[in-house]
Amino acid sequence: MRNLITFLLLVLVFSHALTMTMGYRDEDEDEDWKPEREWEREERGGEEEEDERSGRGEERFLLQDAKRVVKTEAGDVRVITSVGGRIVDRPMHIGFVSMEPKSLFIPQYIDSNLILFVRRGEARVGCIYKDDLVEKTLKVGDVFRIPAGSAFYLVNTGEGQKLHIICSIDPSESLGLRAFQSFFIGGGSYPTSILAGFGHETLSNAFNVSSDEVEDILNRQQDGPIVYISDSHAPSMWSKFLQLKEQERLQHLKRMVEFQQEPQEQEQKSWSWRKLLNSVFGAEDRKDTRATRRSPDAYNIYKRRPDFKNNYGWSVALDGSDYKPLKHSGIGVYLVNLTAGSMMAPHVNPTATEYGVVLRGSGRIQIVYPNGSSALDAKVKEGDVFWVPRYFAFCQIASRTGPFEFFGFTTSARKNRPQFLVGASSLLRTLPNPELAASFGVSEDRIRNFTDAQREAVILPTAAAAPPDKTDKYEKKIAAKFEKLPNMVRNFGNDMIMGFD
């Protein structure tokens, strides 16, 4: 009997071990990122495998699949969706809004939080804040938050200038139908208004107008989500809407949603259309505009004093303590400008994943896998989007042709404390020399000389990517001509004569 029990225990242990092994194997098979296998391929020296790894790495960390979700004569919207996988601590999509002069992005609300950054032009944004209509003027460098479910509209107010906005799209509160879901307040045949889903009789009673009037209103708009509002184009209902006073615009929007009369037994449904829409616009007519005056303003990142600056560039980071609306979204914002040939020292973000958009110039992005192999070494230019997972080491290097500027978002509104691996403020200088020397297998003097050689911090110069030096070019030309002169002239030494034929 004892032997039988022992045998059964052995069978159970073996089965459990086999199950765990299969589980880890299946988990590894399903994992999109397989650093250990890539490292093994590199050790084997397989050129084909290495090329395949580099290609996948570039596709993984450079977000290149921009999908156009809106396209009209007055503008368009493109969205780059975040990648999936377990190394993404928090997905974030990046949107690009482009609007022609005197155009309007019609009122809507979406199921995701938005952080707007004005890249070019000027805009007026209107949104609902605590049941009041808030309008803000946005200029280049302004950052502004629009919460999920809050109705808003955008107007390009720049004279003869296109409006370009970069925005983060945080899907943490989304319905999961797609990258994000727009609910258009206005619309017609294109886009379709959310009002169109209700019967004409219901809308006729709610608005106290005829059914013909309802049908005409709901089918008139055909120009898309972004429309012209200038006199040179056909007048639209939105042109008249923008001519109304602020309180009249608010009441107009409220009337568009306060129409549904639900049976008494449906009043307790928390996700009813009436309660959903009223939570966006509010059900009461409040004339007190004190909330409007207290509403958060935009924050201009270009007017902020750099958090770090030296001869090779500067960097700015906004968190929830600098701009409180970021705290509600749990998202940070940053801006970096590198001079030609300089680099952001290799570092690690221990608290957040980073998403970046190249605003100006060109450079290189290098990202490293945890196993020490290269995950990405790619050239990037204006308009490119990249992302770096939390904990991954990386650096940005400016090309020698000019400044390299990039803007981006982080997945944490807490103060970002990057850990630098190289430079005067690096971890290597903080760690004790005996242990550090032993870990590299060298003497303490040698490791000290190695880590102390770089006197700059955070943003560093690079000899390999240094900008062209006009003085060096001039001296080389002089030297070339000088070599052609007779020996007697070249041997004057310190008494060199300049400016003769």
Coordinates of C-alpha atoms in Angstrom, one line a residue:
M1 CA 0.0 0.0 0.0
R2 CA 2.8 2.3 0.9
N3 CA 4.5 1.6 -2.5
L4 CA 1.3 2.4 -4.3
I5 CA 0.9 5.8 -2.5
T6 CA 4.6 6.6 -3.3
F7 CA 4.0 5.7 -6.9
L8 CA 0.9 7.9 -7.1
L9 CA 2.7 10.8 -5.5
L10 CA 5.5 10.4 -8.1
V11 CA 3.0 10.4 -10.9
L12 CA 1.3 13.6 -9.6
V13 CA 4.7 15.4 -9.2
F14 CA 5.7 14.3 -12.7
S15 CA 2.4 15.4 -14.2
H16 CA 2.6 18.8 -12.4
A17 CA 6.2 19.3 -13.7
L18 CA 5.1 18.4 -17.2
T19 CA 2.2 20.7 -17.1
M20 CA 4.4 23.6 -15.9
T21 CA 6.9 22.9 -18.6
M22 CA 4.2 22.9 -21.3
G23 CA 2.7 26.0 -19.8
Y24 CA 6.0 27.9 -20.0
R25 CA 6.6 26.5 -23.5
D26 CA 3.2 27.7 -24.7
E27 CA 3.7 31.0 -23.0
D28 CA 7.0 31.4 -24.8
E29 CA 5.5 30.4 -28.1
D30 CA 2.7 33.0 -27.7
E31 CA 5.0 35.8 -26.6
D32 CA 5.7 38.3 -29.4
W33 CA 9.1 39.2 -28.0
K34 CA 11.6 36.3 -27.5
P35 CA 14.8 38.0 -26.4
E36 CA 16.5 34.8 -25.3
R37 CA 16.0 33.1 -28.6
E38 CA 17.2 36.1 -30.5
W39 CA 20.3 36.1 -28.3
E40 CA 20.9 32.4 -29.0
R41 CA 20.6 33.1 -32.7
E42 CA 23.2 35.9 -32.4
E43 CA 25.5 33.5 -30.6
R44 CA 25.2 31.0 -33.4
G45 CA 26.2 33.8 -35.8
G46 CA 23.3 33.3 -38.2
E47 CA 23.2 36.2 -40.6
E48 CA 19.7 35.4 -41.9
E49 CA 18.3 35.2 -38.4
E50 CA 20.0 38.4 -37.4
D51 CA 18.5 40.3 -40.3
E52 CA 15.1 38.9 -39.5
R53 CA 15.5 40.1 -35.9
S54 CA 16.5 43.6 -36.9
G55 CA 13.6 43.9 -39.3
R56 CA 11.1 42.8 -36.6
G57 CA 12.7 45.1 -34.1
E58 CA 12.4 48.1 -36.3
E59 CA 8.7 47.3 -37.0
R60 CA 8.1 46.8 -33.3
F61 CA 9.6 50.0 -31.9
L62 CA 8.9 52.3 -34.9
L63 CA 5.2 52.9 -35.1
Q64 CA 4.7 53.3 -38.9
D65 CA 1.2 52.0 -39.6
A66 CA -0.7 55.3 -39.7
K67 CA -4.4 54.8 -40.6
R68 CA -6.4 57.7 -41.9
V69 CA -9.7 57.7 -40.0
V70 CA -11.1 61.0 -41.3
K71 CA -10.6 62.6 -44.7
T72 CA -12.5 65.6 -46.0
E73 CA -11.7 68.7 -48.1
A74 CA -11.2 70.6 -44.9
G75 CA -8.8 68.3 -43.1
D76 CA -7.9 64.8 -42.0
V77 CA -7.1 62.7 -39.0
R78 CA -4.5 59.9 -38.9
V79 CA -4.0 57.5 -36.0
I80 CA -1.1 55.2 -35.2
T81 CA -2.2 52.4 -32.9
S82 CA -0.1 51.1 -30.1
V83 CA 1.4 47.6 -30.3
G84 CA 0.2 44.8 -28.1
G85 CA 2.1 42.3 -26.0
R86 CA 3.2 41.9 -22.4
I87 CA 6.0 44.5 -22.6
V88 CA 3.5 47.3 -23.1
D89 CA 2.6 48.5 -19.6
R90 CA -0.1 50.8 -21.0
P91 CA -1.2 51.1 -24.6
M92 CA -1.4 54.5 -26.1
H93 CA -2.4 55.6 -29.6
I94 CA -0.9 58.7 -31.3
G95 CA -3.2 60.9 -33.4
F96 CA -2.4 63.6 -36.0
V97 CA -5.1 66.2 -36.8
S98 CA -4.7 68.5 -39.8
M99 CA -7.2 71.2 -40.5
E100 CA -7.4 73.8 -43.3
P101 CA -7.8 77.5 -42.5
K102 CA -11.3 78.4 -41.3
S103 CA -12.4 74.9 -40.7
L104 CA -14.3 73.1 -37.9
F105 CA -14.0 69.7 -36.3
I106 CA -17.7 69.2 -35.5
P107 CA -18.9 68.6 -31.9
Q108 CA -18.4 65.0 -30.7
Y109 CA -17.2 63.1 -27.7
I110 CA -15.0 60.0 -27.7
D111 CA -14.4 57.1 -25.4
S112 CA -10.8 57.9 -24.7
N113 CA -8.9 60.6 -22.9
L114 CA -7.1 63.1 -25.2
I115 CA -4.0 65.2 -24.6
L116 CA -3.7 67.8 -27.4
F117 CA -0.4 69.4 -28.4
V118 CA -0.5 72.2 -31.0
R119 CA 2.4 71.7 -33.4
R120 CA 1.5 74.4 -35.9
G121 CA -1.2 77.1 -36.2
E122 CA -3.8 78.4 -33.8
A123 CA -7.1 76.9 -32.6
R124 CA -10.1 77.5 -30.5
V125 CA -11.3 74.4 -28.5
G126 CA -14.7 74.3 -27.0
C127 CA -15.6 71.6 -24.5
I128 CA -18.0 70.9 -21.6
Y129 CA -16.5 71.4 -18.2
K130 CA -18.8 70.9 -15.2
D131 CA -21.9 71.5 -17.2
D132 CA -20.5 74.8 -18.7
L133 CA -19.1 75.5 -22.1
V134 CA -15.4 76.3 -21.9
E135 CA -13.6 77.8 -24.8
K136 CA -9.8 78.1 -24.9
T137 CA -7.5 79.7 -27.5
L138 CA -4.6 77.3 -28.2
K139 CA -1.3 78.4 -29.8
V140 CA 1.9 76.6 -30.8
G141 CA 3.3 74.6 -27.9
D142 CA 0.1 74.5 -25.9
V143 CA -0.9 71.3 -24.1
F144 CA -4.6 70.8 -23.3
R145 CA -6.6 67.8 -22.0
I146 CA -10.0 66.6 -23.0
P147 CA -11.5 63.9 -20.8
A148 CA -13.2 60.8 -22.2
G149 CA -16.9 61.4 -22.7
S150 CA -16.6 65.2 -22.7
A151 CA -18.1 66.8 -25.8
F152 CA -15.8 69.1 -27.7
Y153 CA -15.1 70.9 -31.0
L154 CA -12.1 72.4 -32.7
V155 CA -11.8 75.5 -34.9
N156 CA -8.8 76.5 -36.9
T157 CA -8.6 80.3 -36.2
G158 CA -5.2 80.8 -37.9
E159 CA -5.3 83.3 -40.8
G160 CA -4.3 81.4 -43.9
Q161 CA -2.5 78.7 -41.9
K162 CA -3.1 75.1 -41.5
L163 CA -3.6 73.6 -38.0
H164 CA -1.5 70.6 -37.0
I165 CA -2.2 68.9 -33.7
I166 CA -0.5 65.8 -32.2
C167 CA -2.5 64.0 -29.5
S168 CA -2.3 61.1 -27.3
I169 CA -5.3 58.8 -27.3
D170 CA -5.5 56.9 -24.0
P171 CA -7.9 53.9 -24.5
S172 CA -8.0 52.9 -20.9
E173 CA -11.7 53.9 -20.7
S174 CA -12.6 52.9 -24.2
L175 CA -15.4 50.5 -25.3
G176 CA -12.8 48.3 -27.0
L177 CA -14.6 48.6 -30.4
R178 CA -11.5 50.0 -32.1
A179 CA -8.6 52.4 -31.4
F180 CA -11.2 54.9 -30.3
Q181 CA -14.9 55.5 -30.9
S182 CA -16.3 58.9 -31.9
F183 CA -19.9 59.8 -31.0
F184 CA -20.8 62.8 -33.3
I185 CA -23.4 65.2 -31.9
G186 CA -24.0 66.8 -35.2
G187 CA -23.9 65.1 -38.6
G188 CA -26.1 63.9 -41.4
S189 CA -25.4 61.3 -44.0
Y190 CA -21.7 61.8 -43.3
P191 CA -21.0 61.6 -40.5
T192 CA -24.1 60.1 -38.9
S193 CA -25.3 61.9 -35.8
I194 CA -26.1 59.9 -32.7
L195 CA -29.6 61.5 -32.9
A196 CA -30.3 59.6 -36.2
G197 CA -30.7 56.4 -34.2
F198 CA -33.9 57.6 -32.7
G199 CA -37.2 57.6 -34.5
H200 CA -38.3 60.7 -36.3
E201 CA -41.5 60.9 -34.2
T202 CA -39.5 60.7 -31.0
L203 CA -37.2 63.5 -32.2
S204 CA -40.2 65.6 -33.5
N205 CA -41.8 65.5 -30.1
A206 CA -38.5 66.1 -28.3
F207 CA -37.5 69.1 -30.4
N208 CA -41.1 70.3 -30.9
V209 CA -40.7 70.5 -34.6
S210 CA -42.2 68.7 -37.6
S211 CA -41.0 65.3 -38.8
D212 CA -40.0 66.9 -42.1
E213 CA -37.8 69.4 -40.2
V214 CA -36.1 66.6 -38.4
E215 CA -35.5 64.6 -41.6
D216 CA -34.1 67.7 -43.3
I217 CA -31.7 68.5 -40.4
L218 CA -30.5 65.0 -40.0
N219 CA -29.7 64.5 -43.7
R220 CA -28.3 67.9 -44.7
Q221 CA -24.7 67.4 -43.6
Q222 CA -22.5 65.5 -46.1
D223 CA -19.1 67.2 -45.8
G224 CA -17.7 65.0 -43.1
P225 CA -16.4 65.5 -39.6
I226 CA -14.2 68.4 -40.6
V227 CA -16.0 71.2 -42.5
Y228 CA -15.3 74.7 -43.8
I229 CA -17.0 77.6 -42.0
S230 CA -15.7 80.4 -44.2
D231 CA -17.9 82.6 -46.4
S232 CA -16.2 81.3 -49.5
H233 CA -17.9 77.9 -48.9
A234 CA -21.5 77.0 -48.7
P235 CA -22.9 78.1 -45.3
S236 CA -23.6 75.3 -42.9
M237 CA -25.4 74.9 -39.6
W238 CA -22.0 74.9 -37.9
S239 CA -21.2 78.4 -39.3
K240 CA -24.4 79.7 -37.7
F241 CA -23.6 77.7 -34.6
L242 CA -20.2 79.4 -34.1
Q243 CA -21.8 82.8 -34.5
L244 CA -24.0 82.2 -31.4
K245 CA -23.0 83.6 -28.1
E246 CA -21.3 81.2 -25.7
Q247 CA -24.3 80.5 -23.5
E248 CA -26.5 80.1 -26.6
R249 CA -24.0 77.5 -28.0
L250 CA -24.2 75.6 -24.7
Q251 CA -28.0 75.6 -24.6
H252 CA -28.1 74.5 -28.3
L253 CA -25.9 71.5 -27.6
K254 CA -28.0 70.7 -24.5
R255 CA -31.2 70.8 -26.5
M256 CA -29.8 68.4 -29.0
V257 CA -29.5 65.7 -26.3
E258 CA -32.3 66.5 -23.9
F259 CA -35.0 64.9 -26.0
Q260 CA -35.4 61.3 -24.9
Q261 CA -38.4 60.6 -22.7
E262 CA -37.8 57.2 -21.1
P263 CA -40.4 55.1 -19.3
Q264 CA -40.3 55.3 -15.5
E265 CA -39.1 51.7 -15.2
Q266 CA -36.0 52.5 -17.3
E267 CA -34.9 55.4 -15.1
Q268 CA -32.7 53.2 -13.0
K269 CA -30.6 52.0 -15.9
S270 CA -27.2 53.6 -15.4
W271 CA -26.1 53.2 -19.0
S272 CA -29.3 54.6 -20.6
W273 CA -28.8 57.0 -23.5
R274 CA -30.4 59.8 -21.6
K275 CA -28.1 59.5 -18.6
L276 CA -25.0 59.0 -20.7
L277 CA -25.7 62.1 -22.8
N278 CA -26.8 64.2 -19.8
S279 CA -23.6 63.2 -18.0
V280 CA -21.8 64.8 -20.9
F281 CA -23.8 68.0 -21.2
G282 CA -25.7 68.3 -17.9
A283 CA -29.4 68.6 -17.6
E284 CA -29.8 71.9 -15.9
D285 CA -29.5 75.4 -17.3
R286 CA -26.8 77.0 -15.3
K287 CA -26.0 80.6 -16.0
D288 CA -23.2 80.8 -13.5
T289 CA -19.9 81.0 -15.4
R290 CA -17.6 80.8 -12.4
A291 CA -16.8 77.2 -13.3
T292 CA -15.8 78.4 -16.7
R293 CA -13.3 80.9 -15.2
R294 CA -11.9 78.2 -12.9
S295 CA -11.5 75.6 -15.7
P296 CA -8.0 74.5 -16.5
D297 CA -6.0 76.5 -19.0
A298 CA -3.7 75.1 -21.6
Y299 CA 0.0 74.8 -20.7
N300 CA 2.6 76.1 -23.2
I301 CA 5.6 73.7 -23.0
Y302 CA 7.8 76.1 -25.0
K303 CA 7.4 78.8 -22.4
R304 CA 8.6 76.5 -19.6
R305 CA 12.1 76.8 -18.4
P306 CA 14.1 73.7 -19.4
D307 CA 14.6 71.1 -16.7
F308 CA 18.1 70.5 -18.1
K309 CA 20.2 72.5 -20.4
N310 CA 23.8 72.6 -21.6
N311 CA 25.7 73.4 -24.7
Y312 CA 24.4 70.3 -26.5
G313 CA 20.7 70.7 -26.0
W314 CA 17.8 70.9 -23.5
S315 CA 14.9 68.9 -22.2
V316 CA 11.5 69.7 -20.6
A317 CA 9.1 67.3 -18.8
L318 CA 5.6 68.0 -17.6
D319 CA 3.9 65.8 -15.0
G320 CA 0.8 66.0 -12.8
S321 CA 2.4 68.4 -10.4
D322 CA 3.2 70.9 -13.2
Y323 CA -0.2 70.6 -15.0
K324 CA -2.9 69.1 -12.9
P325 CA -5.1 67.8 -15.8
L326 CA -2.3 65.4 -16.6
K327 CA -2.8 63.8 -13.2
H328 CA -6.3 62.8 -14.1
S329 CA -5.1 61.1 -17.3
G330 CA -2.0 59.6 -15.7
I331 CA 0.1 60.8 -18.7
G332 CA 3.2 62.9 -18.8
V333 CA 4.5 65.1 -21.6
Y334 CA 8.1 65.8 -22.7
L335 CA 10.1 67.8 -25.2
V336 CA 13.8 67.4 -26.1
N337 CA 16.0 69.5 -28.4
L338 CA 19.5 68.2 -29.3
T339 CA 22.0 70.2 -31.2
A340 CA 23.6 68.7 -34.3
G341 CA 25.8 65.8 -33.4
S342 CA 24.8 65.5 -29.7
M343 CA 23.0 62.7 -28.0
M344 CA 20.7 62.0 -25.0
A345 CA 22.9 59.7 -22.9
P346 CA 21.9 56.1 -22.7
H347 CA 19.2 55.8 -19.9
V348 CA 16.3 53.9 -18.5
N349 CA 12.8 55.0 -17.6
P350 CA 11.9 53.0 -14.5
T351 CA 8.3 54.3 -14.2
A352 CA 6.8 54.6 -17.7
T353 CA 6.7 53.6 -21.3
E354 CA 7.7 56.5 -23.6
Y355 CA 6.1 57.4 -27.0
G356 CA 7.9 60.0 -29.2
V357 CA 7.2 62.0 -32.4
V358 CA 10.0 63.6 -34.3
L359 CA 9.2 67.3 -34.8
R360 CA 12.3 68.5 -36.5
G361 CA 15.5 67.2 -38.0
S362 CA 16.7 63.7 -38.1
G363 CA 18.7 61.3 -35.9
R364 CA 19.0 57.7 -34.6
I365 CA 17.1 55.8 -32.0
Q366 CA 18.9 52.9 -30.2
I367 CA 17.0 50.5 -27.9
V368 CA 18.5 47.5 -26.1
Y369 CA 16.9 44.3 -25.1
P370 CA 17.2 43.2 -21.4
N371 CA 19.7 40.5 -22.5
G372 CA 22.1 43.1 -23.9
S373 CA 21.4 42.6 -27.6
S374 CA 20.3 45.4 -29.9
A375 CA 16.5 45.8 -30.2
L376 CA 16.6 48.8 -32.5
D377 CA 19.2 51.0 -34.3
A378 CA 17.3 53.0 -36.8
K379 CA 17.4 56.4 -38.4
V380 CA 14.3 58.6 -37.9
K381 CA 13.1 61.8 -39.5
E382 CA 10.4 64.4 -39.1
G383 CA 7.0 62.7 -38.6
D384 CA 8.3 59.4 -37.4
V385 CA 6.9 57.8 -34.3
F386 CA 8.8 55.6 -31.9
W387 CA 8.1 54.0 -28.5
V388 CA 10.4 52.6 -25.8
P389 CA 9.1 50.0 -23.2
R390 CA 9.5 50.6 -19.6
Y391 CA 12.8 49.5 -18.2
F392 CA 14.5 49.2 -21.6
A393 CA 17.8 51.1 -22.1
F394 CA 17.8 53.6 -25.0
C395 CA 19.3 56.8 -26.4
Q396 CA 18.6 59.3 -29.1
I397 CA 21.4 60.7 -31.3
A398 CA 21.1 63.8 -33.5
S399 CA 22.4 63.7 -37.0
R400 CA 25.2 66.2 -37.8
T401 CA 23.1 68.1 -40.3
G402 CA 21.1 70.1 -37.8
P403 CA 19.1 70.1 -34.5
F404 CA 17.0 67.1 -33.6
E405 CA 13.7 67.9 -31.8
F406 CA 11.2 65.3 -30.6
F407 CA 8.0 65.5 -28.5
G408 CA 6.2 62.8 -26.7
F409 CA 4.1 61.2 -24.0
T410 CA 4.8 59.0 -21.1
T411 CA 2.5 56.5 -19.4
S412 CA 2.8 58.1 -16.0
A413 CA 1.9 61.5 -14.6
R414 CA 4.4 61.1 -11.8
K415 CA 7.7 62.9 -11.9
N416 CA 10.0 61.0 -14.3
R417 CA 13.4 60.2 -12.9
P418 CA 15.3 58.6 -15.7
Q419 CA 18.4 56.6 -14.7
F420 CA 21.4 57.5 -16.8
L421 CA 23.9 54.8 -17.6
V422 CA 26.6 57.1 -19.0
G423 CA 27.8 60.6 -18.1
A424 CA 28.7 62.7 -15.0
S425 CA 25.3 61.9 -13.4
S426 CA 25.3 58.2 -14.3
L427 CA 24.7 55.1 -12.2
L428 CA 28.2 54.0 -12.8
R429 CA 29.5 56.9 -10.9
T430 CA 27.1 56.4 -8.1
L431 CA 27.9 52.7 -7.6
P432 CA 30.9 51.9 -5.4
N433 CA 34.1 51.4 -7.3
P434 CA 35.2 48.0 -5.8
E435 CA 32.0 46.2 -6.6
L436 CA 31.7 47.9 -10.0
A437 CA 35.3 47.0 -10.9
A438 CA 34.8 43.4 -9.8
S439 CA 31.7 43.2 -12.0
F440 CA 33.6 44.3 -15.1
G441 CA 36.7 42.3 -14.2
V442 CA 39.1 45.3 -14.1
S443 CA 41.0 47.3 -11.5
E444 CA 39.4 50.1 -9.6
D445 CA 41.7 52.7 -11.1
R446 CA 40.8 51.6 -14.6
I447 CA 37.0 51.6 -14.0
R448 CA 37.3 55.0 -12.3
N449 CA 39.2 56.4 -15.3
F450 CA 36.6 54.8 -17.6
T451 CA 33.5 56.3 -15.9
D452 CA 35.1 59.7 -15.1
A453 CA 36.2 60.4 -18.7
Q454 CA 32.9 62.0 -19.6
R455 CA 32.5 65.3 -17.9
E456 CA 29.1 66.2 -19.4
A457 CA 25.8 64.9 -18.1
V458 CA 22.4 63.9 -19.6
I459 CA 23.0 65.4 -23.1
L460 CA 26.5 64.6 -24.5
P461 CA 28.6 65.5 -27.4
T462 CA 29.6 62.7 -29.8
A463 CA 32.8 62.6 -31.8
A464 CA 31.4 60.2 -34.4
A465 CA 28.3 62.3 -35.1
A466 CA 29.8 65.7 -34.5
P467 CA 28.5 68.6 -36.7
P468 CA 30.6 69.7 -39.6
D469 CA 33.1 72.4 -38.5
K470 CA 33.6 75.2 -40.9
T471 CA 36.9 76.1 -39.3
D472 CA 38.2 72.5 -39.9
K473 CA 37.1 72.6 -43.5
Y474 CA 38.8 76.0 -44.0
E475 CA 42.0 74.8 -42.4
K476 CA 42.1 71.6 -44.6
K477 CA 41.7 73.7 -47.7
I478 CA 44.5 76.0 -46.6
A479 CA 46.7 73.0 -45.8
A480 CA 46.0 71.5 -49.2
K481 CA 47.1 74.7 -50.9
F482 CA 50.0 75.0 -48.6
E483 CA 51.3 71.6 -49.5
K484 CA 51.6 72.8 -53.2
L485 CA 53.9 75.7 -52.2
P486 CA 57.7 75.4 -52.5
N487 CA 59.6 73.9 -49.6
M488 CA 61.3 77.1 -48.8
V489 CA 57.9 78.8 -48.2
R490 CA 56.6 75.9 -46.1
N491 CA 59.7 75.9 -43.9
F492 CA 59.2 79.4 -42.6
G493 CA 57.8 77.8 -39.5
N494 CA 56.1 80.2 -37.1
D495 CA 56.7 83.2 -39.4
M496 CA 54.2 81.9 -41.9
I497 CA 53.3 84.6 -44.5
M498 CA 49.6 84.6 -45.5
G499 CA 47.8 86.3 -48.3
F500 CA 50.4 86.1 -51.1
D501 CA 50.1 84.6 -54.6

